[in-house]
PDB file of C-alpha atoms in Angstrom:
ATOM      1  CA  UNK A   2       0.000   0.000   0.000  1.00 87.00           C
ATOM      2  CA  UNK A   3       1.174   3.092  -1.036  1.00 85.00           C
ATOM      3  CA  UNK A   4       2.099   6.182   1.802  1.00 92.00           C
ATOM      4  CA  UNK A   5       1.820   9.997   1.875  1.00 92.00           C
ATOM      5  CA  UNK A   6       5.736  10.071   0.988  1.00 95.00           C
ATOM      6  CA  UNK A   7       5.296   7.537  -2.362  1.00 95.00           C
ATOM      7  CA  UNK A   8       2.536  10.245  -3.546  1.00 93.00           C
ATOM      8  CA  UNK A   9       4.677  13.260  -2.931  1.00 94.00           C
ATOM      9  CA  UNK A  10       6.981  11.346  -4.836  1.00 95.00           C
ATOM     10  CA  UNK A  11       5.074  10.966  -7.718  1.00 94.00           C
ATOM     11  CA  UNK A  12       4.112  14.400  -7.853  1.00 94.00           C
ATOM     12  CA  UNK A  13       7.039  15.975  -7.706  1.00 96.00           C
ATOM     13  CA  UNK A  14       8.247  14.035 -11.083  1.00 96.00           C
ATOM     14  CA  UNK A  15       4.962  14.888 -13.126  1.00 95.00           C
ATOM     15  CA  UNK A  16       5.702  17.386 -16.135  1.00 95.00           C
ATOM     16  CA  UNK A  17       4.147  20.488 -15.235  1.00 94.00           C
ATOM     17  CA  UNK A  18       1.953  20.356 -18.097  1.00 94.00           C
ATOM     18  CA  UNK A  19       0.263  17.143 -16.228  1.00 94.00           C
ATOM     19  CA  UNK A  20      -0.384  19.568 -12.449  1.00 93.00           C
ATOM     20  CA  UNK A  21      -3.601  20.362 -13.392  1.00 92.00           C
ATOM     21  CA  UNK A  22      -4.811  16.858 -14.483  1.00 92.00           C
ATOM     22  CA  UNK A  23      -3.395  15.701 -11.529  1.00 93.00           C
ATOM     23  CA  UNK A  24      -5.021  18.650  -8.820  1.00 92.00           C
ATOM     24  CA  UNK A  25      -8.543  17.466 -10.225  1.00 91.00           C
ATOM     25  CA  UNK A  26      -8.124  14.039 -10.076  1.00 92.00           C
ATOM     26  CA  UNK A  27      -6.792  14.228  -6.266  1.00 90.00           C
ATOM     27  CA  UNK A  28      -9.258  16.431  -5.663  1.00 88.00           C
ATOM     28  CA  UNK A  29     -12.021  13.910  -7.264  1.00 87.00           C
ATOM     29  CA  UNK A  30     -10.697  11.281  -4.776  1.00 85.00           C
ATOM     30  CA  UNK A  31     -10.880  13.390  -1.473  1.00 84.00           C
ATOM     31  CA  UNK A  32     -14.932  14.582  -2.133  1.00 78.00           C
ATOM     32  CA  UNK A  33     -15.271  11.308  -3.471  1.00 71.00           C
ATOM     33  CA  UNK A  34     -14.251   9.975  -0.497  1.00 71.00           C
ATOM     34  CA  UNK A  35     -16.172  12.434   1.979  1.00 74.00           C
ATOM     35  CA  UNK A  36     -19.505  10.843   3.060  1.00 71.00           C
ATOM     36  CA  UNK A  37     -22.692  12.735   2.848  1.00 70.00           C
ATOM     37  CA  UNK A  38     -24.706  13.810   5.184  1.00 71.00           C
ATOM     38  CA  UNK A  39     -27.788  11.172   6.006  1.00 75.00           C
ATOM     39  CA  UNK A  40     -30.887  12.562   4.925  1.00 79.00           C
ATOM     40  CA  UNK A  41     -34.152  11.713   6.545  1.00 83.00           C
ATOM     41  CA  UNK A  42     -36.995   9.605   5.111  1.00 88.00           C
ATOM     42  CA  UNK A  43     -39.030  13.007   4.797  1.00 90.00           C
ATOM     43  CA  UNK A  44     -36.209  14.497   2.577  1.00 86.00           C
ATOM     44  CA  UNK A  45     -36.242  11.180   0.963  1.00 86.00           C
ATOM     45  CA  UNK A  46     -39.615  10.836   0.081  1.00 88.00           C
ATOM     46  CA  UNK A  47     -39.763  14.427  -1.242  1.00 87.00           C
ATOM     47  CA  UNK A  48     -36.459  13.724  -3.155  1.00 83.00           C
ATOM     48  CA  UNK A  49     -38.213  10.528  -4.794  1.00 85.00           C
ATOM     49  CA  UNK A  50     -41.059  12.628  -5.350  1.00 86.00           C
ATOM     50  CA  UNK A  51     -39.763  15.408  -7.700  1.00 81.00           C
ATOM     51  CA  UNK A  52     -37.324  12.857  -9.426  1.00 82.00           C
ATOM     52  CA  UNK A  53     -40.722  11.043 -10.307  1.00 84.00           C
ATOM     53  CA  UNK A  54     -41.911  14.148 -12.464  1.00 77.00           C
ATOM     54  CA  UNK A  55     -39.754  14.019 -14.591  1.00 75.00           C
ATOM     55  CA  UNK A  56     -37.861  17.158 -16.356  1.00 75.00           C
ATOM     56  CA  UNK A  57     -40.530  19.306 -16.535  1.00 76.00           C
ATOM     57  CA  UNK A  58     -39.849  22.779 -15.295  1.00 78.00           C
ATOM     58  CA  UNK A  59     -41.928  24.424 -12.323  1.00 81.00           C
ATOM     59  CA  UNK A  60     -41.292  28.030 -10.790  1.00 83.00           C
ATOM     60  CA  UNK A  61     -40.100  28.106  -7.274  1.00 86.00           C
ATOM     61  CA  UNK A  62     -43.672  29.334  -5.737  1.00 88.00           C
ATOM     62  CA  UNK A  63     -44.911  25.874  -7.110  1.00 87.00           C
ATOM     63  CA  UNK A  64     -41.827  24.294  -5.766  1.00 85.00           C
ATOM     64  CA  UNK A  65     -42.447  26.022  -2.140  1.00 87.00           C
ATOM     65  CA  UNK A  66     -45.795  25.276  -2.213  1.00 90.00           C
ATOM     66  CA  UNK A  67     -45.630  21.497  -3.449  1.00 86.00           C
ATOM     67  CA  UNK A  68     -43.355  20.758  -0.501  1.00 86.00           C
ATOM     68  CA  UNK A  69     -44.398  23.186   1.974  1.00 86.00           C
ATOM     69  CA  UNK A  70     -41.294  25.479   2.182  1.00 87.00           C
TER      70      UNK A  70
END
């Protein structure tokens, strides 16, 4: 298993044309690797609710009023 040193390592060889490949990709990993916050099965039912319309636009009154915000 690789360490913090090993990755320095690497980075420190990498062309600088290749830095800003390489800061997005680490940076994909770390959020990747953050866990969200657990959502409640309110939330989830009014997630699962508006993913079940569909694509069709709404203003943000309907929105507020649909799910009581």
């Amino acid at each position: 298993m690789a360490d913090r040193r090993e990755v320095h390592e690497v980075v420190e060889q990498l062309p600088a044309s290749e830095l800003d490949a390489a800061l997005r990709y680490l940076r994909f990993l770390w959020y990747d690797s953050q866990e969200e916050e657990p959502i409640d099965a309110e939330t989830a039912a009014k997630l699962d609710a508006a993913r079940a319309e569909g694509g069709t636009p709404i203003s943000l009154e309907e929105v507020k009023s649909r799910y009581g915000l």
